[in-house]
XYZ file of C-alpha atoms in Angstrom:
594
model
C 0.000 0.000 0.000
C 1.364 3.442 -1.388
C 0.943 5.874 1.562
C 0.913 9.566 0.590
C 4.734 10.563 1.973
C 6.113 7.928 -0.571
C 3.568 9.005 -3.427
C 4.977 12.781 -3.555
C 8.963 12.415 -3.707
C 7.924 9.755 -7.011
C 5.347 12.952 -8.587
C 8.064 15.034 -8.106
C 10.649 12.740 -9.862
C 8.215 11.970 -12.704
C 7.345 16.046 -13.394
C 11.248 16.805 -13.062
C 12.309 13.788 -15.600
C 9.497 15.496 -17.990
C 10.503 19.090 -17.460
C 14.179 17.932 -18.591
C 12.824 15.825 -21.586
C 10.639 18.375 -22.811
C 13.950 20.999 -22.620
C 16.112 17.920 -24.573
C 13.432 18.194 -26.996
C 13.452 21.405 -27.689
C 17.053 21.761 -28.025
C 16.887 18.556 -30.553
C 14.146 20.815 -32.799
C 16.129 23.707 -32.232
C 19.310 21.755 -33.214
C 17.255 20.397 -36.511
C 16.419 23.317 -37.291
C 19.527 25.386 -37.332
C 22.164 22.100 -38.518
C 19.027 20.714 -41.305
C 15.750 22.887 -41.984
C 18.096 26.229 -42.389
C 21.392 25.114 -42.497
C 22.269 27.251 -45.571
C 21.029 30.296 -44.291
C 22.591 29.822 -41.193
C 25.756 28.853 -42.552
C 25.640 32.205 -45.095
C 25.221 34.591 -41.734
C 27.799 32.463 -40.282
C 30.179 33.966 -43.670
C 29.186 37.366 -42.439
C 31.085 37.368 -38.799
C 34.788 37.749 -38.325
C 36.214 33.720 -38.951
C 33.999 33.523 -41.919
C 36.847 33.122 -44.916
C 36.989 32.939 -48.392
C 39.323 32.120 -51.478
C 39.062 32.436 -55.099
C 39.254 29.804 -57.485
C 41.055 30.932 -60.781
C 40.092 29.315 -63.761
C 42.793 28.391 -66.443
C 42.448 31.052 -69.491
C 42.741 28.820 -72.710
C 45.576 28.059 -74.781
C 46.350 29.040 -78.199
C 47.325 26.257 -80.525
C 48.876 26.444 -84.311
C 47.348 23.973 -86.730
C 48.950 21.320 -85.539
C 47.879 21.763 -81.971
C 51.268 23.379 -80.721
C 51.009 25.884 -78.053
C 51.437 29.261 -78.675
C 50.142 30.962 -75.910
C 49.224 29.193 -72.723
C 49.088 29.467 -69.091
C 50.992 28.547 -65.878
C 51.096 28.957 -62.100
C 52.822 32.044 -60.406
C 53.245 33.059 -57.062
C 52.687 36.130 -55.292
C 54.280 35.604 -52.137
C 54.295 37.791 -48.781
C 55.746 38.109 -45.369
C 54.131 39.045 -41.829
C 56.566 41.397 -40.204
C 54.868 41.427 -37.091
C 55.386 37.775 -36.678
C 58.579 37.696 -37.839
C 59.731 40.078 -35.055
C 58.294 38.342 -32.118
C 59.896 34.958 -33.426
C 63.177 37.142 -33.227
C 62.313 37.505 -29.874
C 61.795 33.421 -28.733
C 64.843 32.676 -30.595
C 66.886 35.249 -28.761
C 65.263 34.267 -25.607
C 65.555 30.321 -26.922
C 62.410 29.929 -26.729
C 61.808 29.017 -30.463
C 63.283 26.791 -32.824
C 63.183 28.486 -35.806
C 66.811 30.819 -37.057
C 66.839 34.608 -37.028
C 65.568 36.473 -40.003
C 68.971 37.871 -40.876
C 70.040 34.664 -41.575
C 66.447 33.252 -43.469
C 66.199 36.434 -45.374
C 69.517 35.513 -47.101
C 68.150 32.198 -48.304
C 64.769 34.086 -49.382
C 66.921 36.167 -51.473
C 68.890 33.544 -52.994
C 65.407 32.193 -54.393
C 63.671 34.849 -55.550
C 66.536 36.949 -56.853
C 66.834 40.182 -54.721
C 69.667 41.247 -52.716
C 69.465 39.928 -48.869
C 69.891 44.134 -47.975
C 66.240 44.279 -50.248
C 64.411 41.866 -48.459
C 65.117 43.232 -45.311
C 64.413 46.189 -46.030
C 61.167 45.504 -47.298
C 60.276 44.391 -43.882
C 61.848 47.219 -41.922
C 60.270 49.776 -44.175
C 56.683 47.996 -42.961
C 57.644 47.926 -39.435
C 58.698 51.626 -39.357
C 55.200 52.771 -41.335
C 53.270 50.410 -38.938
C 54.933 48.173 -35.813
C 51.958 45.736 -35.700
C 51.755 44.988 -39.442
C 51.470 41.915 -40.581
C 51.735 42.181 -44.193
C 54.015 43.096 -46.517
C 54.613 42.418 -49.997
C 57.933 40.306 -50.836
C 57.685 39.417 -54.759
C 55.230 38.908 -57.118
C 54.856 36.136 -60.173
C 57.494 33.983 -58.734
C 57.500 30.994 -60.541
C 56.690 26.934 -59.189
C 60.008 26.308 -58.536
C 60.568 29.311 -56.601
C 57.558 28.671 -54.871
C 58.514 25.691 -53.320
C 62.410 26.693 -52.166
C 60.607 28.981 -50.544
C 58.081 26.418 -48.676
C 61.182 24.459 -47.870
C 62.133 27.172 -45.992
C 59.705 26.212 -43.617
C 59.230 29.423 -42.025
C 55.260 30.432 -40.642
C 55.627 34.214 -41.848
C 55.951 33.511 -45.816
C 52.750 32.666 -47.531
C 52.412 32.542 -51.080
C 49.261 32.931 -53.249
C 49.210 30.871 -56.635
C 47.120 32.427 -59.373
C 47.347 31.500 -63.504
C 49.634 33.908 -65.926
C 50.146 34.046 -69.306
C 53.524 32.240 -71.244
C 54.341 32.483 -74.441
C 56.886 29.410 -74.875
C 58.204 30.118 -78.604
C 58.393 33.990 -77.633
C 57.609 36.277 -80.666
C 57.060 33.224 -82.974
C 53.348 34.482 -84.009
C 53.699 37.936 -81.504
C 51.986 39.982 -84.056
C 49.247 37.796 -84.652
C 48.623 36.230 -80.993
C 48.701 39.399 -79.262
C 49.154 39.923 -75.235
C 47.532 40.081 -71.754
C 48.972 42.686 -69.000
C 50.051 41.598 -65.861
C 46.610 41.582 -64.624
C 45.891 39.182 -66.876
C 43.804 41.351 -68.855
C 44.037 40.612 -72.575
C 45.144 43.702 -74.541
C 46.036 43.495 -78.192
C 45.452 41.048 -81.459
C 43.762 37.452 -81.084
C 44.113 37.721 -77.559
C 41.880 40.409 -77.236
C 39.474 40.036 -80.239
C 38.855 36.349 -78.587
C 38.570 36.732 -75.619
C 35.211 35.458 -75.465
C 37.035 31.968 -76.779
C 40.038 32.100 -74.228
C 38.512 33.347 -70.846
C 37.906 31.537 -67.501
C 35.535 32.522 -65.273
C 36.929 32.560 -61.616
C 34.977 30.586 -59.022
C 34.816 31.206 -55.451
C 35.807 28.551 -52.095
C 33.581 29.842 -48.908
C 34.132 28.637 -45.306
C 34.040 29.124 -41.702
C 36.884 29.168 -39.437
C 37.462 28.696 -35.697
C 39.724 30.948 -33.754
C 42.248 29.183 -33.872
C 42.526 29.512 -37.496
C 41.369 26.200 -38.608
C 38.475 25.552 -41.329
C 35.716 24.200 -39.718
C 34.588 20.726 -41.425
C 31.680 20.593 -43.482
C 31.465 24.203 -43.661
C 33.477 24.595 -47.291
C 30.689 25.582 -49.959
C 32.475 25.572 -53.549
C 31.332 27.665 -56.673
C 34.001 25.870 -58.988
C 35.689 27.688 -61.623
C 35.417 27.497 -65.523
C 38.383 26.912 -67.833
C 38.527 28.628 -70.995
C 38.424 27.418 -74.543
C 41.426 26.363 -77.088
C 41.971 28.772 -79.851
C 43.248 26.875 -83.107
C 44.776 28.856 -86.058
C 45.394 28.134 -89.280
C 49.502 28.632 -88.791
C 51.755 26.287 -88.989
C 54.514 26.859 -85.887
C 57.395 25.740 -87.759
C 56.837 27.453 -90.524
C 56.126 30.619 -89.363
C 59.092 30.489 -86.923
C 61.536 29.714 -89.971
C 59.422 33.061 -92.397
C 59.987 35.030 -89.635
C 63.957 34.518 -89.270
C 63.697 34.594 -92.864
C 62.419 38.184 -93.401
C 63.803 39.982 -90.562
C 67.178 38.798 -92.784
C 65.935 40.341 -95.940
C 64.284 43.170 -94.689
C 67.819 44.088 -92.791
C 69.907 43.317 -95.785
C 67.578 45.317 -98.219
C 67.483 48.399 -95.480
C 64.044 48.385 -95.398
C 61.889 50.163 -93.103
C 59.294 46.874 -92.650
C 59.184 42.733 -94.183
C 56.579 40.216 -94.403
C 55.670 37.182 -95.986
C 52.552 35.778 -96.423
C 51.625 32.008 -97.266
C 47.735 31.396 -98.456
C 46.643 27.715 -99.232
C 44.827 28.286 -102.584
C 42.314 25.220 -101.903
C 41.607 25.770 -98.805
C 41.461 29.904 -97.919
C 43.518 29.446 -94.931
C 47.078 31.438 -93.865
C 50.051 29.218 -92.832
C 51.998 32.433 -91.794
C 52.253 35.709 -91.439
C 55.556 36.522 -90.858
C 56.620 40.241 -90.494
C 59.944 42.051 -89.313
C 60.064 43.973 -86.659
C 57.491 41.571 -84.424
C 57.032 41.698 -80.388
C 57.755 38.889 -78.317
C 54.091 38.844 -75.807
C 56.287 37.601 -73.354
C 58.118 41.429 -73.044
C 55.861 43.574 -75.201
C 56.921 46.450 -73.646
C 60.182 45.970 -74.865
C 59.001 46.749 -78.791
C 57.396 50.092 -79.981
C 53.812 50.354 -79.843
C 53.905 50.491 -83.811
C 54.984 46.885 -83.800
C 53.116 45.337 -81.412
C 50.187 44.647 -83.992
C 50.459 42.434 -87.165
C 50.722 45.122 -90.036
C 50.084 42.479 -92.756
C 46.345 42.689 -91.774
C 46.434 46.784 -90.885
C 48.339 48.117 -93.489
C 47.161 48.978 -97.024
C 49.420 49.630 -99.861
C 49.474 50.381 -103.566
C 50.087 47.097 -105.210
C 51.903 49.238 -108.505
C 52.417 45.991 -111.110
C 50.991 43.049 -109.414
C 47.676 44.437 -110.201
C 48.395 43.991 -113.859
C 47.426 40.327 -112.956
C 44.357 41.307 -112.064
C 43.656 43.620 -115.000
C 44.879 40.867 -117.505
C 42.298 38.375 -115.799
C 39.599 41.043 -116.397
C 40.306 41.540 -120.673
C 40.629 38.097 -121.153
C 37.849 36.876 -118.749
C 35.296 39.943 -120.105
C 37.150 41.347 -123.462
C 38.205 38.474 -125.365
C 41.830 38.682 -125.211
C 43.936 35.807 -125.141
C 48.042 35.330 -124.180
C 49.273 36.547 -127.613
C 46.753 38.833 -128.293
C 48.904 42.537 -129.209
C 49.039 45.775 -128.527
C 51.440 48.534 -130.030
C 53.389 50.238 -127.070
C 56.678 52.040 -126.727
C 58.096 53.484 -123.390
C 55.888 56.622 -123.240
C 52.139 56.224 -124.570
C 49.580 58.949 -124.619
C 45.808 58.558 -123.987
C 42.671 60.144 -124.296
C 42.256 63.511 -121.781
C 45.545 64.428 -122.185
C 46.753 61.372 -119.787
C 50.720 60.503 -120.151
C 51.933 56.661 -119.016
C 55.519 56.265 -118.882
C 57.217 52.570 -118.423
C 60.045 52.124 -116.163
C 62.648 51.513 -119.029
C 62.668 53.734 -122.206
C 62.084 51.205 -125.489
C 60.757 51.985 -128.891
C 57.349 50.543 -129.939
C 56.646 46.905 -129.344
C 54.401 44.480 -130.633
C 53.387 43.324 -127.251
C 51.081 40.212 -126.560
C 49.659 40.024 -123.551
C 52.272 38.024 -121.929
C 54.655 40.341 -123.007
C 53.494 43.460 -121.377
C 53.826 41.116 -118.059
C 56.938 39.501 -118.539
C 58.184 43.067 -118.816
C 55.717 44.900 -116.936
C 54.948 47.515 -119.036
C 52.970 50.532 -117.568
C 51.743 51.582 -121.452
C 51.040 47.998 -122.572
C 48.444 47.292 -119.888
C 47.129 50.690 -120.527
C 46.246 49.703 -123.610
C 44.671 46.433 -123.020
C 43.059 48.224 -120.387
C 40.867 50.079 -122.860
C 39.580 46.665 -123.845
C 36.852 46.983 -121.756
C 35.043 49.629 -120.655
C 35.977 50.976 -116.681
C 32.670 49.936 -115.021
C 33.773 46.223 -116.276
C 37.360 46.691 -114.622
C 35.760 47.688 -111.301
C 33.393 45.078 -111.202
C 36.132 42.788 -111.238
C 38.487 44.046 -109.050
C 35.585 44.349 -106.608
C 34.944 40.845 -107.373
C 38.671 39.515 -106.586
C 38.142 41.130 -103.279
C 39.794 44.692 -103.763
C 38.583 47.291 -100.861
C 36.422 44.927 -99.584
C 39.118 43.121 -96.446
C 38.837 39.500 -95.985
C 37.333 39.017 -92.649
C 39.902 36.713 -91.671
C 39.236 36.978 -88.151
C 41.967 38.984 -87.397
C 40.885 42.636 -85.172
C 40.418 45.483 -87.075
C 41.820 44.164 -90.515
C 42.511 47.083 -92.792
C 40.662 47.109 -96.150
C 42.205 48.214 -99.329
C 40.834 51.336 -101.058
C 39.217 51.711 -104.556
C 36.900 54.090 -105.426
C 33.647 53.553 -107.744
C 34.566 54.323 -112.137
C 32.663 57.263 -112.102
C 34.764 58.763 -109.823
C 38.024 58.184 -111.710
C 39.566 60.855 -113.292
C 41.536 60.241 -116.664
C 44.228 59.651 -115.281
C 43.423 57.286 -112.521
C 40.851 55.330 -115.605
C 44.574 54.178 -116.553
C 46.721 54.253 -113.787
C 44.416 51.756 -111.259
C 44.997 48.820 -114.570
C 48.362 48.608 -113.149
C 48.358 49.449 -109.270
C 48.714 53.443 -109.153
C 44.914 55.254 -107.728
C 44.393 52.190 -105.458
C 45.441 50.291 -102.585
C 45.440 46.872 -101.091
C 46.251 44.617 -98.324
C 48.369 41.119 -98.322
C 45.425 39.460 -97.300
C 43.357 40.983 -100.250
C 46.112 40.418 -102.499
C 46.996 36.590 -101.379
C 43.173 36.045 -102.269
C 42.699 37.644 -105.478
C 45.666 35.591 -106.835
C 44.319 32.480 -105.110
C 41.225 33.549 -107.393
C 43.061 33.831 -110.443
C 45.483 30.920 -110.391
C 42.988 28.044 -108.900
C 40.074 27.601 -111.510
C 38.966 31.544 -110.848
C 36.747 30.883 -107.933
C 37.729 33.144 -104.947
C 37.960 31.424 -101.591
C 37.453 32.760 -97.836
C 40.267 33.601 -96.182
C 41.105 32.237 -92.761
C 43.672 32.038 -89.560
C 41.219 30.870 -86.862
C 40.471 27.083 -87.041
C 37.739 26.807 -84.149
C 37.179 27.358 -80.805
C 37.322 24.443 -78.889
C 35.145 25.039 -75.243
C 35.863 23.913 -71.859
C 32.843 21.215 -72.247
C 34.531 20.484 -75.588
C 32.244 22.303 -77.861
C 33.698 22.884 -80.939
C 32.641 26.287 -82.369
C 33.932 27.048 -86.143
C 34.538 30.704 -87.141
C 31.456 31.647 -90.131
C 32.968 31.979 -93.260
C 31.857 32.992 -97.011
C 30.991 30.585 -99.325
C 33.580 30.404 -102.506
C 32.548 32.505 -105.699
C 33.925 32.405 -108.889
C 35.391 35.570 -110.304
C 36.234 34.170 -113.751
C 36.168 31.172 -115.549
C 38.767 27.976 -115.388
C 39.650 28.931 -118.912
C 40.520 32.442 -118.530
C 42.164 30.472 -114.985
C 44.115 28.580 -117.039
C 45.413 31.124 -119.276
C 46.826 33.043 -116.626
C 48.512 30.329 -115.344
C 50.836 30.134 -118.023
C 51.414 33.713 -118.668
C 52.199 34.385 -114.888
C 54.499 30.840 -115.208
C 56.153 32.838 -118.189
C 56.745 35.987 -116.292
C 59.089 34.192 -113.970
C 60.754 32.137 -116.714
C 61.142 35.591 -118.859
C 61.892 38.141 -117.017
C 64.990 39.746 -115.736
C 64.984 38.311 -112.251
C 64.381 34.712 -113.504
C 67.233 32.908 -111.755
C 66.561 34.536 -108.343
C 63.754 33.165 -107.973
C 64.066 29.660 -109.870
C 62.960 26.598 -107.877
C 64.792 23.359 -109.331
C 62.312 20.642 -110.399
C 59.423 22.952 -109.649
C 57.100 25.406 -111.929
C 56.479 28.483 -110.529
C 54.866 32.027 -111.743
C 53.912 34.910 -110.181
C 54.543 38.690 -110.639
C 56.311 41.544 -109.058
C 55.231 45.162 -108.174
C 57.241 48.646 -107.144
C 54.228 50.667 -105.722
C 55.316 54.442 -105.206
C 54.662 55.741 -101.605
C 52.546 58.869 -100.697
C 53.993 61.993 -98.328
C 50.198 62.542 -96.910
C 49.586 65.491 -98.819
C 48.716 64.122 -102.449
C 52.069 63.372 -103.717
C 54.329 60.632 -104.456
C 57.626 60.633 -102.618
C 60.522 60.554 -104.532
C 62.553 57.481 -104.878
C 60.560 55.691 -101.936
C 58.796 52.344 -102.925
C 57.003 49.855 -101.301
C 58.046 46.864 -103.331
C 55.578 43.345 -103.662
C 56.667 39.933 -105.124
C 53.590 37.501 -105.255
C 53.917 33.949 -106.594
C 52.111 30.664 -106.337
C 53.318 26.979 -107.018
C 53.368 24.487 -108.514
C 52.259 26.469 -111.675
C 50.516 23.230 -113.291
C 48.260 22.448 -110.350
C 48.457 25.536 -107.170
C 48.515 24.945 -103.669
C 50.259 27.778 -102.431
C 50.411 31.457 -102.640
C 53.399 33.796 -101.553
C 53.450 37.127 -101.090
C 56.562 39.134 -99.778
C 56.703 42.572 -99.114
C 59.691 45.630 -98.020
C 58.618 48.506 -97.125
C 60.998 51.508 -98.487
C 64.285 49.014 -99.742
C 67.310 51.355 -100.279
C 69.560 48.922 -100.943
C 67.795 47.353 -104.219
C 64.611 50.042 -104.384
C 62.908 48.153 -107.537
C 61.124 44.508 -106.416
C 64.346 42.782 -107.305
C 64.555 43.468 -103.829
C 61.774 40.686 -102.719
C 63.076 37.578 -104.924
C 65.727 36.047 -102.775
C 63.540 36.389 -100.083
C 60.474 34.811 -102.154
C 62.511 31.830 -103.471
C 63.718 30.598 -99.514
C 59.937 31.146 -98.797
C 58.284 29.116 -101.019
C 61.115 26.504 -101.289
C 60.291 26.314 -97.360
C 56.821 26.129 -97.921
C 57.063 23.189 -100.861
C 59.121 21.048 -97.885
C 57.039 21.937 -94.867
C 53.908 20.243 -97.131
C 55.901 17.640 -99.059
C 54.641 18.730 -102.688
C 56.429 16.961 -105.152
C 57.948 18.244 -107.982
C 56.596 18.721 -111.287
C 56.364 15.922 -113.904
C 55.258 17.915 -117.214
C 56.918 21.158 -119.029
C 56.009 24.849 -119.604
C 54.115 25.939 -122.238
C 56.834 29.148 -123.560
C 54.587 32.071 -124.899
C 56.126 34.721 -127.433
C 56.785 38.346 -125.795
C 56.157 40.056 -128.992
C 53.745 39.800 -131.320
């Protein structure tokens, strides 16, 4: 029998046990609530107080590649590394008082210095200065972009006031080998010239972001790391061949020195396909110090400079008779060294001769001024335009490359008398390389005028493959007028003066030279001052390359004599680096004279 003095102790016990239950269960919801229900809002307020911490996650910007998949441009790790001067005294301190284990700093900052290349006096001084502005301190800034290996010698060190944040930069491992065309980023990584820039949408990472929580005693907390992960950027591929270009550009910073000239390049267009295997141009930056070359240089002039093409354009105006006025190789024309024509217009050759019986061929092989004048008038100037619109001329190339420069030509009934003649060979209107590469693509490959290229793709992160859009192919003129230029441009360089300079043994070649005169700014030509233009293509029974090669201002050889050794090493090069084999079947030899 329960009597009441034992039944209230037991009530008591049973009303405390539920008072602490009901208090364990609310600090289980509570504890639910706060580590499941709301974690992430909890844990995002918990970023906000003083041991939240953060790092950022750099994404890798993408590579440039040549055709081949070579880099040109890529990334790598560097180090920006620090010290804490604050801590770096009060270890002075224990060690003095042997209380520490760790060596003085006058004897660590000499091995710092060994490694990252400044005198031991610098690196001390660093720290002093940051101790005199501010005793408690603890930062200052010891070298930035140290390298990997750098990096760790300093770890080694094993010292707790270095720290060292890693973060991507920019290499260029064959240094100026495609500097013109590649471009540059600035030390903060921001891309600032050429492909770099004009792609960036191609090449750039996005940077992600690590989030945590830390304890006081400096230590992440586990399970409190929330990631946003970074993005890599894409793989540019262009249409250059490394090797090549590397061995064009060693190639014309030779010539252009030996000729005196102001400015070289060569250019190399596949004729099937549209697309550049170099650009090679003296002087050229190296990304990897572009502040080291004049601001003038640090873009590819090949795709920003126009030009008058003077005689190569009688190419183009030979195409246009025979494609549109029914000329043919050995059709003639009567001209000496000085012609006159209609509205009082004068057109002098470069040599004096009497009066020739010129065919067609002829008036290439020797490039005469008055001879092309005259087949000129074989169709009407409206036709001419047309055409030279058609091969391109004035209109760029939209190769891909920032900015490209267009050549300049203005509509035929805006040409004066004199310029009616002057633009049928290269005087009253300018070009490009690119422009010019293309047009003789045009006339030496069946007539149909191809897109020209130096971006392959853009290869994404997730492997997305994005191709550059491009314009379809259009003929210009037909595969017989093609044809017949073929062998009078073959005959030019089997003809004329400068044959043997640029002779390729066991290969047929043609092409044609030009000496364009050079403005002052003000409406005149400059006296004596050329810019001087060899193009060529090869082999000249079935093309697959074209060559152009330009000097800007020779005063050693001032005529395009200059261009030919230059031009032969180039596309001798160029037949190697793509294994064409010779020719098996013979020139056809056309007459000069009528």
């Amino acid at each position: 029998m329960t009597t009441r003095s034992t039944r209230s102790p037991r009530r008591r016990t049973v009303v405390a046990l539920g008072v602490v239950l009901a208090v364990l269960a609310g600090f289980v919801v509570r504890l639910v609530d706060i580590q499941v229900v709301n974690a992430d809002e909890h844990v995002q307020d918990s970023l906000n107080v003083a041991f939240a911490g953060k790092e950022k996650l750099y994404g890798t910007r993408g590579a440039i590649v040549d055709t081949n998949g070579e880099v040109l441009a890529g990334s790598i790790l560097q180090y920006d590394c620090q010290l804490d001067p604050l801590l770096i005294t009060q270890i002075d301190s224990a060690v003095l008082e042997k209380k520490s284990k760790y060596r003085l700093w006058a004897d660590v900052s000499d091995d710092v210095a060994a490694v990252t290349g400044q005198t031991p006096e610098e690196v001390r001084q660093i720290v002093g200065d940051a101790l005199a502005e501010n005793s408690a301190t603890q930062y200052a800034s010891l070298k930035k972009g140290l390298s990997t290996e750098q990096f760790r010698a300093l770890a080694d060190l094993k010292v707790p006031y270095l720290h060292c944040q890693e973060h991507p930069a920019r290499t260029y491992p064959d240094g100026a080998v495609a500097g013109n065309l590649i471009g540059f980023v600035g030390t903060d990584g921001q891309p600032l010239e050429s492909l770099e820039s004009s792609q960036n949408s191609c090449l750039a990472a996005t940077n992600g972001e690590l989030t945590y929580e830390r304890g006081k005693d400096g230590v992440v907390i586990p399970g409190t790391e929330k990631e946003d992960p970074a993005t890599d950027g894409g793989t540019l591929q262009l249409t250059i061949d490394r090797d090549l270009q590397w061995y064009l550009q060693q190639l014309i910073a030779e010539q252009t020195q030996n000729m005196v000239a102001q400015r070289g390049a060569i250019l190399v267009y596949e004729v099937k396909t549209g697309k550049v295997r170099a650009a090679a141009e003296y002087p050229t930056v190296d990304p990897n110090n572009f502040a080291a070359a004049d601001v003038s240089d640090r873009t590819s002039s090949i795709f920003l400079h126009q030009f008058e093409p003077g005689s190569t354009f009688k190419g183009l105006t030979a195409a246009t008779v025979i494609d549109a006025g029914g000329q043919t190789p050995e059709s003639t024309v009567t001209a000496s060294g000085l012609e006159y024509f209609p509205g009082g217009v004068r057109v002098r050759d470069s040599f004096q001769h009497p009066a020739y019986d010129y065919t067609l061929t002829g008036v290439l092989i020797d490039s005469s001024n008055a001879g092309i004048s005259k087949f000129s008038e074989k169709v009407d100037k409206q036709t001419r335009y047309d055409y030279f619109k058609r091969f391109g001329i004035g209109d760029g190339t939209d190769s891909g490359y920032p900015g490209e420069e267009n050549g300049l030509i203005y509509p035929s009934d805006e040409w004066g008398a004199q310029t009616t003649y002057n633009t049928a060979f290269g005087q009253g209107v300018t070009t490009t390389m690119p422009e010019l590469a293309r047009a003789y693509g045009a006339i030496v490959d069946g007539g149909v005028r191809m897109p020209l290229q130096i971006i392959e793709s853009c290869t994404k992160a997730d492997g997305t493959v994005v191709k550059p859009e491009v314009a379809e192919p259009e003929r210009v003129i037909s595969e017989s007028t093609s044809a017949q230029m073929r062998e009078m441009l073959e005959n030019v360089f089997l003809q004329a003066n400068y044959a043997k300079a640029v002779e390729i043994p066991g290969y047929r070649i043609g092409g044609k030279t030009g000496t364009g005169e050079k403005t002052d700014g003000n409406g005149h030509y400059k006296q004596g001052v050329y810019y001087t233009t060899m193009v060529g293509f090869a082999p000249a029974d079935d093309p697959e390359y074209v060559v152009v090669v330009t000097l800007d201002e020779p005063t050693k050889v001032t005529s395009s004599a200059a261009n030919a050794t230059a031009f032969q090493k180039a596309m001798t090069q160029v037949l190697k680096t793509y294994r064409v084999m010779p020719s098996t079947t013979s020139p056809v030899l056309l007459p000069k004279f009528g």
